[in-house]
Every structure is written in C-alpha cells, then in structure tokens.
C-alpha positions as YAML, in Angstrom:
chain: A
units: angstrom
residues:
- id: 1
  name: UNK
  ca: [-23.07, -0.63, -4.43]
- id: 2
  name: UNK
  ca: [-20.67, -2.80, -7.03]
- id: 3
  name: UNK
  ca: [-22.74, -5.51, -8.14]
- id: 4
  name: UNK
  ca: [-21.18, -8.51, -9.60]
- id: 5
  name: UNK
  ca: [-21.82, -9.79, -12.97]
- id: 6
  name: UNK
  ca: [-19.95, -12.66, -13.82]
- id: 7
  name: UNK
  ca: [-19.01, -12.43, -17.44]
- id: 8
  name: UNK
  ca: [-17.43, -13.92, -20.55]
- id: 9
  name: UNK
  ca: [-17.00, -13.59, -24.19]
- id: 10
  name: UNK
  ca: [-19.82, -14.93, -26.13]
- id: 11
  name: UNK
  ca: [-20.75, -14.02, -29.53]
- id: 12
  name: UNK
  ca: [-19.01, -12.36, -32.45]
- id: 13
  name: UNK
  ca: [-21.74, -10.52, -34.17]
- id: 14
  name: UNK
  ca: [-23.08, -9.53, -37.60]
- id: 15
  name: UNK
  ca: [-25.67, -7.14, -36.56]
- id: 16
  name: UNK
  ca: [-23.67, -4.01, -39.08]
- id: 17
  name: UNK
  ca: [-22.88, -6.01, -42.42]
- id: 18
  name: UNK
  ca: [-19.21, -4.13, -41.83]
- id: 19
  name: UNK
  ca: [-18.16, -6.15, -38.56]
- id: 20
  name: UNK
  ca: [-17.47, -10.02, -40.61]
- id: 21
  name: UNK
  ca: [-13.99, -11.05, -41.57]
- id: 22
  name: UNK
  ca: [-15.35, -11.16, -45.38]
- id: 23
  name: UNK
  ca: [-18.72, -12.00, -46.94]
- id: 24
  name: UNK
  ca: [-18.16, -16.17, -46.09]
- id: 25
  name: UNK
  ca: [-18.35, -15.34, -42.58]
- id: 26
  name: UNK
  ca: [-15.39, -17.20, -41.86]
- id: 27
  name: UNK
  ca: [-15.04, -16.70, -38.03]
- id: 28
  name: UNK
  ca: [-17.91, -16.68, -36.43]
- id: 29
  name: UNK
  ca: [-19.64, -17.80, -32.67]
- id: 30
  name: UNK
  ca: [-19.61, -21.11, -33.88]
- id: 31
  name: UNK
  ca: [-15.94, -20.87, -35.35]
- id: 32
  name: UNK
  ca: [-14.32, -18.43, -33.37]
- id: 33
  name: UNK
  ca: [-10.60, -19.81, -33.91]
- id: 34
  name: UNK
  ca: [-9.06, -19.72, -37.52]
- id: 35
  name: UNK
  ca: [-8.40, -17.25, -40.70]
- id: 36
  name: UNK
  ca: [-10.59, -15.74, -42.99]
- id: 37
  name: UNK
  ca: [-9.89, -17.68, -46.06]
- id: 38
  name: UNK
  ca: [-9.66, -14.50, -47.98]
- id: 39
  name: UNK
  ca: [-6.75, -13.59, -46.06]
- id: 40
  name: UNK
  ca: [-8.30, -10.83, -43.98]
- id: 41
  name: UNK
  ca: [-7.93, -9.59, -40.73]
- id: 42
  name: UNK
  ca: [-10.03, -10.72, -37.55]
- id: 43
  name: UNK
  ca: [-10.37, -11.74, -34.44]
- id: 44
  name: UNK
  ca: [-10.71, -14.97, -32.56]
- id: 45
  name: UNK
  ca: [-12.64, -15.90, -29.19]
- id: 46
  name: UNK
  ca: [-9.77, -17.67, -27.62]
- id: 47
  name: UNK
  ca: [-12.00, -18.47, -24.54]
- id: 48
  name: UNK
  ca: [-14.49, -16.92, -22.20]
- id: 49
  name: UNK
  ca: [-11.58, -13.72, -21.19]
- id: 50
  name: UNK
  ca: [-9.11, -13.95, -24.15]
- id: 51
  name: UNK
  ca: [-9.27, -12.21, -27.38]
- id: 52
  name: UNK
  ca: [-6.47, -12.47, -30.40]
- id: 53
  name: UNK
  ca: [-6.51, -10.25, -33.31]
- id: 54
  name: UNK
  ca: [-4.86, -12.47, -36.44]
- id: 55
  name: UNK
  ca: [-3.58, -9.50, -39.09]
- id: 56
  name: UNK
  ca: [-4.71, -9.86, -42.56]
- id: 57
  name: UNK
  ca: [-2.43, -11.99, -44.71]
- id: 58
  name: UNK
  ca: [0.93, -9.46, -45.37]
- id: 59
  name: UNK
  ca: [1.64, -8.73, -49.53]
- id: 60
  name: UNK
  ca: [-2.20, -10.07, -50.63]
- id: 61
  name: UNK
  ca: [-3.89, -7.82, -52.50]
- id: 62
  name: UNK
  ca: [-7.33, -6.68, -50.95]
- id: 63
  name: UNK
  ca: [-6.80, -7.98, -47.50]
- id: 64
  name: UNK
  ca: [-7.76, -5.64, -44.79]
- id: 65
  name: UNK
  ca: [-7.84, -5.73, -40.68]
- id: 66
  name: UNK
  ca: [-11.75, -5.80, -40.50]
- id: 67
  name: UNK
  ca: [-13.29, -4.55, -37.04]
- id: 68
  name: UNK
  ca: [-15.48, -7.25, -35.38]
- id: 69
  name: UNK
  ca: [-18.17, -6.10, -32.65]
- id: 70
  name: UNK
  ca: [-18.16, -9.28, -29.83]
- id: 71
  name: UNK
  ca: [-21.08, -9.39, -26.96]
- id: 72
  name: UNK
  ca: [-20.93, -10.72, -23.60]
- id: 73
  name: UNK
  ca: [-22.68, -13.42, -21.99]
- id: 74
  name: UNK
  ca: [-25.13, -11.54, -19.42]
- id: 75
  name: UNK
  ca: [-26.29, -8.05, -19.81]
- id: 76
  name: UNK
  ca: [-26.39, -5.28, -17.51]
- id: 77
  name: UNK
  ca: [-29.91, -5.28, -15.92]
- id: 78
  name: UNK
  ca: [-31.24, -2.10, -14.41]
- id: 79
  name: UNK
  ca: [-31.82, -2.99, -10.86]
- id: 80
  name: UNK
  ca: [-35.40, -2.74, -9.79]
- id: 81
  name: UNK
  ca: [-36.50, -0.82, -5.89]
- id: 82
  name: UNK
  ca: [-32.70, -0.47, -5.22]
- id: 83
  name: UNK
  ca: [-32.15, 2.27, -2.46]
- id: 84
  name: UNK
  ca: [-28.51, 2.53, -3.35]
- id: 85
  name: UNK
  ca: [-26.39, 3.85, -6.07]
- id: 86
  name: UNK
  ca: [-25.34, 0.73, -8.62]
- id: 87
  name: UNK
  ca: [-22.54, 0.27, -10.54]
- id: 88
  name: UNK
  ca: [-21.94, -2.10, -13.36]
- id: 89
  name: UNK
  ca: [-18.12, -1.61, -14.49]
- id: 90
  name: UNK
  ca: [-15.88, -4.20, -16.76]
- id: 91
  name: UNK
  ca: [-12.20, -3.16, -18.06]
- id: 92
  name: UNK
  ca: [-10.73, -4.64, -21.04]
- id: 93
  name: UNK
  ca: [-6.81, -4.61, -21.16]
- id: 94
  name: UNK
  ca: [-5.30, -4.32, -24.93]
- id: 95
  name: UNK
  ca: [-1.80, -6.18, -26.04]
- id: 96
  name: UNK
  ca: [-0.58, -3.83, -28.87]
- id: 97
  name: UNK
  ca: [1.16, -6.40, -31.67]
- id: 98
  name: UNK
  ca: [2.96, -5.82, -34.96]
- id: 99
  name: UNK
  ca: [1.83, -2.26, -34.99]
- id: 100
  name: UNK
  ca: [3.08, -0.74, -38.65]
- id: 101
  name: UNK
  ca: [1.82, 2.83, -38.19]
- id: 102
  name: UNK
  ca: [-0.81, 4.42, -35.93]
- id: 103
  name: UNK
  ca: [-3.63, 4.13, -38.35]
- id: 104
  name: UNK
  ca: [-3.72, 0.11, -37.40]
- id: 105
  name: UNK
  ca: [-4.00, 0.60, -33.68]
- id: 106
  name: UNK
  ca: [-8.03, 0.77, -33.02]
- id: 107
  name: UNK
  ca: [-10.10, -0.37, -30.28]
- id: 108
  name: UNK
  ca: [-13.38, 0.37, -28.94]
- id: 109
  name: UNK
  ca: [-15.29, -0.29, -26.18]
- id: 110
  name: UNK
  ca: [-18.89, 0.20, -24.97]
- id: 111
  name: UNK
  ca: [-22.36, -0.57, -24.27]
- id: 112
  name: UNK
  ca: [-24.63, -1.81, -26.73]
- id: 113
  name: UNK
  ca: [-28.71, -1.86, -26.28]
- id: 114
  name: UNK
  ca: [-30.71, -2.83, -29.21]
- id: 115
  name: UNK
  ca: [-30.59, 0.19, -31.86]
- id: 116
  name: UNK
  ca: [-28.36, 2.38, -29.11]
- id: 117
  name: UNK
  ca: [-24.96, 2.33, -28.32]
- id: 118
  name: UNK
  ca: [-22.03, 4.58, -26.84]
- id: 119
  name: UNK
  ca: [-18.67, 3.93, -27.16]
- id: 120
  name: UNK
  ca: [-15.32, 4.84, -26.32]
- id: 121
  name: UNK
  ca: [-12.82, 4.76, -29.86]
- id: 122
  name: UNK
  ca: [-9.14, 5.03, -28.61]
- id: 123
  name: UNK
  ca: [-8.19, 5.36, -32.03]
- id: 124
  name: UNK
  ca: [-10.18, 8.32, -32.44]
- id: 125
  name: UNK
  ca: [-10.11, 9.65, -29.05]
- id: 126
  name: UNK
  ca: [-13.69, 9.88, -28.85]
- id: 127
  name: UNK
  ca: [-16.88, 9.20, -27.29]
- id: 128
  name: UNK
  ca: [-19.77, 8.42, -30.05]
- id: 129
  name: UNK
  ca: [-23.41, 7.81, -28.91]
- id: 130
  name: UNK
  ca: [-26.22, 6.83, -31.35]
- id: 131
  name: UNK
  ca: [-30.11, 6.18, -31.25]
- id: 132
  name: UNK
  ca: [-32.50, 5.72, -33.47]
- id: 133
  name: UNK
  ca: [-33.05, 9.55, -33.69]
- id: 134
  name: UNK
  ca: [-29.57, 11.18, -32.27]
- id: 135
  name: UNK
  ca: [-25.78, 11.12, -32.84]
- id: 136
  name: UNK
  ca: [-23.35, 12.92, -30.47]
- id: 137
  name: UNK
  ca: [-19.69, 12.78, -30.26]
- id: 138
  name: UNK
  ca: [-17.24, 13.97, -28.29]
- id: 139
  name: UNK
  ca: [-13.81, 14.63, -29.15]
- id: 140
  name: UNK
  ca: [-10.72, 14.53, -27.22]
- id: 141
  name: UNK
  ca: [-8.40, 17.05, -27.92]
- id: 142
  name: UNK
  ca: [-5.37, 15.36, -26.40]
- id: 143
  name: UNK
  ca: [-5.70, 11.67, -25.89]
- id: 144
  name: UNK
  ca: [-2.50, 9.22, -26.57]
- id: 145
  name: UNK
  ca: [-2.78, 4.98, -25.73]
- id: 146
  name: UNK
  ca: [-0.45, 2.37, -25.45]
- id: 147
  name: UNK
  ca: [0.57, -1.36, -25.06]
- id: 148
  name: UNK
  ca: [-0.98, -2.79, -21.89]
- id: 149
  name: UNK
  ca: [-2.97, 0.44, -20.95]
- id: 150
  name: UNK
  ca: [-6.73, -1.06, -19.41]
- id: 151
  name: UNK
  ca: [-9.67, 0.51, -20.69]
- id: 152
  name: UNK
  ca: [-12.63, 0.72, -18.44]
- id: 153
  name: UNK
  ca: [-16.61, 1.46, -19.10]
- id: 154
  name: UNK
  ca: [-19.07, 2.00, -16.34]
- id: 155
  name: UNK
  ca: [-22.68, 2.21, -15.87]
- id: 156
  name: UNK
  ca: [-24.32, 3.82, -12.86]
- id: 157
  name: UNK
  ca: [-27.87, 3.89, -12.05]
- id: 158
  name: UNK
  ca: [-29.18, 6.27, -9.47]
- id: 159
  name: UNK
  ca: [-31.51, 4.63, -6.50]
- id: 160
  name: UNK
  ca: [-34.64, 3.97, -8.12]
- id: 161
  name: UNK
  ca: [-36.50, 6.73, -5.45]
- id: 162
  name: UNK
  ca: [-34.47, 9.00, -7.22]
- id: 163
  name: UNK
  ca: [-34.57, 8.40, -11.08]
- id: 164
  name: UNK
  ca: [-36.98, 10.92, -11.14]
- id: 165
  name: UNK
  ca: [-34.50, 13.44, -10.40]
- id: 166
  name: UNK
  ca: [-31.09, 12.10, -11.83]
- id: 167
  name: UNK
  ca: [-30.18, 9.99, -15.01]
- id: 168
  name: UNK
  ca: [-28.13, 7.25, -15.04]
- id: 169
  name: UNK
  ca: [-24.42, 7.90, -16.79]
- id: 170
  name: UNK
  ca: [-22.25, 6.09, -18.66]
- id: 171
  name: UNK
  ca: [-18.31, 6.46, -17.95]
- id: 172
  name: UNK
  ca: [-15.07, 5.16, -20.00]
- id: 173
  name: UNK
  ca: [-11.43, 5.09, -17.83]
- id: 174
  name: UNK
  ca: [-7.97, 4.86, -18.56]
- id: 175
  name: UNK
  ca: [-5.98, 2.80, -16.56]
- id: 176
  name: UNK
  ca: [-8.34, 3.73, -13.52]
- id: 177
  name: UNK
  ca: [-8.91, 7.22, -14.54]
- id: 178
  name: UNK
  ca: [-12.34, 8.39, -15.48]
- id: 179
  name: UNK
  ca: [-11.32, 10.32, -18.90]
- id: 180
  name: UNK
  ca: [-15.02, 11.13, -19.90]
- id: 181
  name: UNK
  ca: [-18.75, 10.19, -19.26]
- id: 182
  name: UNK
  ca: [-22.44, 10.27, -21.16]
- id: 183
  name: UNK
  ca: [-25.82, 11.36, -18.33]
- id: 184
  name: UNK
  ca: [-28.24, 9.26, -20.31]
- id: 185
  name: UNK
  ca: [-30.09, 12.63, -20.75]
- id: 186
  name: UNK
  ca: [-27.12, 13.13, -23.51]
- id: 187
  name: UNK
  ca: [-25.17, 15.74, -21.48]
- id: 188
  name: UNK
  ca: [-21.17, 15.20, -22.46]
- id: 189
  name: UNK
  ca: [-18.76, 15.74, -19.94]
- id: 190
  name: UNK
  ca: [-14.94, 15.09, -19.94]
- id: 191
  name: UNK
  ca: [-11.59, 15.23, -17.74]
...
C-alpha cells in the first residue's frame, strides 16, 4: 500500500557545522534566495519543489561549492496496526549545470532520523549509514550519473503483525531501478 505524503521543501539546516554557505549563515530557511556574501557556493529554496545550486563566485580566492543538507515538510511516520505492506517513496530529479570536471558533480539523497541517517552519494557511488554506535558503507563498483537522471529513496515497513519477523528496508533507484537497499537490521544488499 503507497501512502501519500504530500511534501515540500522546508528547511535548510545547520545541524553538521559543514552544511552553511560560510560562517554568516548567509542563506538560510528564512533567506533561502541570494549569495553567500563571501562568494561561496550554495543552494537556494526556490519554492516548495524547486532547488537551484548558485556556484561559488569564479577567480575568488577561497570560495568553495559548500554542500547544504535541506528537510522536508512532513516526516515519514511508521504506520501503526497496518495489515499491509507500506511504502513511503519520493524521487528527486537533478539538472547537471556548468559542470568543470567530475569532482563538482555531487548529490545525495536520503533519510534522516535524529542522530541516524542513510544515504545514497551519486558522487561516490555509495550507500553510507550512520548511528550513534555504527557506520556501514557500501560501495558501488560500477555506478555512472547524468543530467536529468531521477533519483529515488524508499522506505517500506512490513505489516505491523509481522515486524516481529521482518525489518523494514530502506531502498535508493535510478531512474526507476532499484540499484541498492539497507534491512534496518543493517544487512547491505545491491543490484
């Protein structure tokens, strides 16, 4: 069973001291359009859907593209006395611009929940997952992205009669192609 969470862009956060454009804070929820007036690069909450990365300022010395970590409005909730499989699933699609070298092409995408989060780094072609306690990764050995491509991440919960017996999992796609997945019982398994 799909269930529908209506969702949009909502807050650009600072919970790791590395995700700000610089140390002001420039861009932020409450100013999410605009440069970093130190002439780095970061991105900016067009609206609820849209997202715009603005490149650091070309020929300036110490500018860099800074990585920015952006929540959604509603969270996925685990359903409670649900007698059917449940599937929460959202798909982000990327617009590749003014791309110098591969080393500037990076996106992630993933599920965040307090102190835990797994990913999906294109960049990197891998899967990272980290608690408090634990970090696992898993490494693609042939992976390749490119301009337009859709990148997916689902979560499944089992029926809750059965939770007992199976874990929920975690899956990223690629353009509608399940290309790996994370059992919340930290078992890795790719395509």
């Amino acid at each position: 069973c799909f269930i529908h969470v209506a969702n949009k862009w909502k807050e650009i956060s600072f919970k790791y001291d590395s995700y700000k454009c610089c140390k002001n804070k420039c861009i932020n929820t409450n100013t999410p359009i605009g440069y970093c007036i130190e002439g780095n690069g970061f991105i900016n909450l067009i609206d609820g859907e849209n997202i715009k990365y603005v490149n650091c300022v070309e020929g300036k010395a110490n500018t860099y593209n800074r990585t920015a970590l952006i929540f959604v409005e509603n969270q996925f909730n685990k359903p409670k006395e649900y007698f059917n499989y449940s599937l929460f699933y959202f798909e982000i699609k990327c617009k590749i611009e003014e791309v110098n070298n591969n080393n500037n092409k990076c996106l992630y995408i993933g599920l965040h929940n307090n102190n835990d989060f797994i990913e999906f780094c294109a960049d990197k072609a891998t899967i990272f997952y980290s608690t408090e306690n634990k970090e696992l990764k898993l490494k693609f050995p042939t992976f390749s992205w490119n301009d337009e491509d859709v990148f997916g991440c689902g979560l499944i919960y089992p029926p809750t009669n059965k939770m007992s017996e199976e874990c929920p999992y975690i899956f990223f796609s690629q353009n509608g192609k399940q290309i790996g997945r994370l059992k919340l019982g930290l078992t890795f398994e790719s395509n």
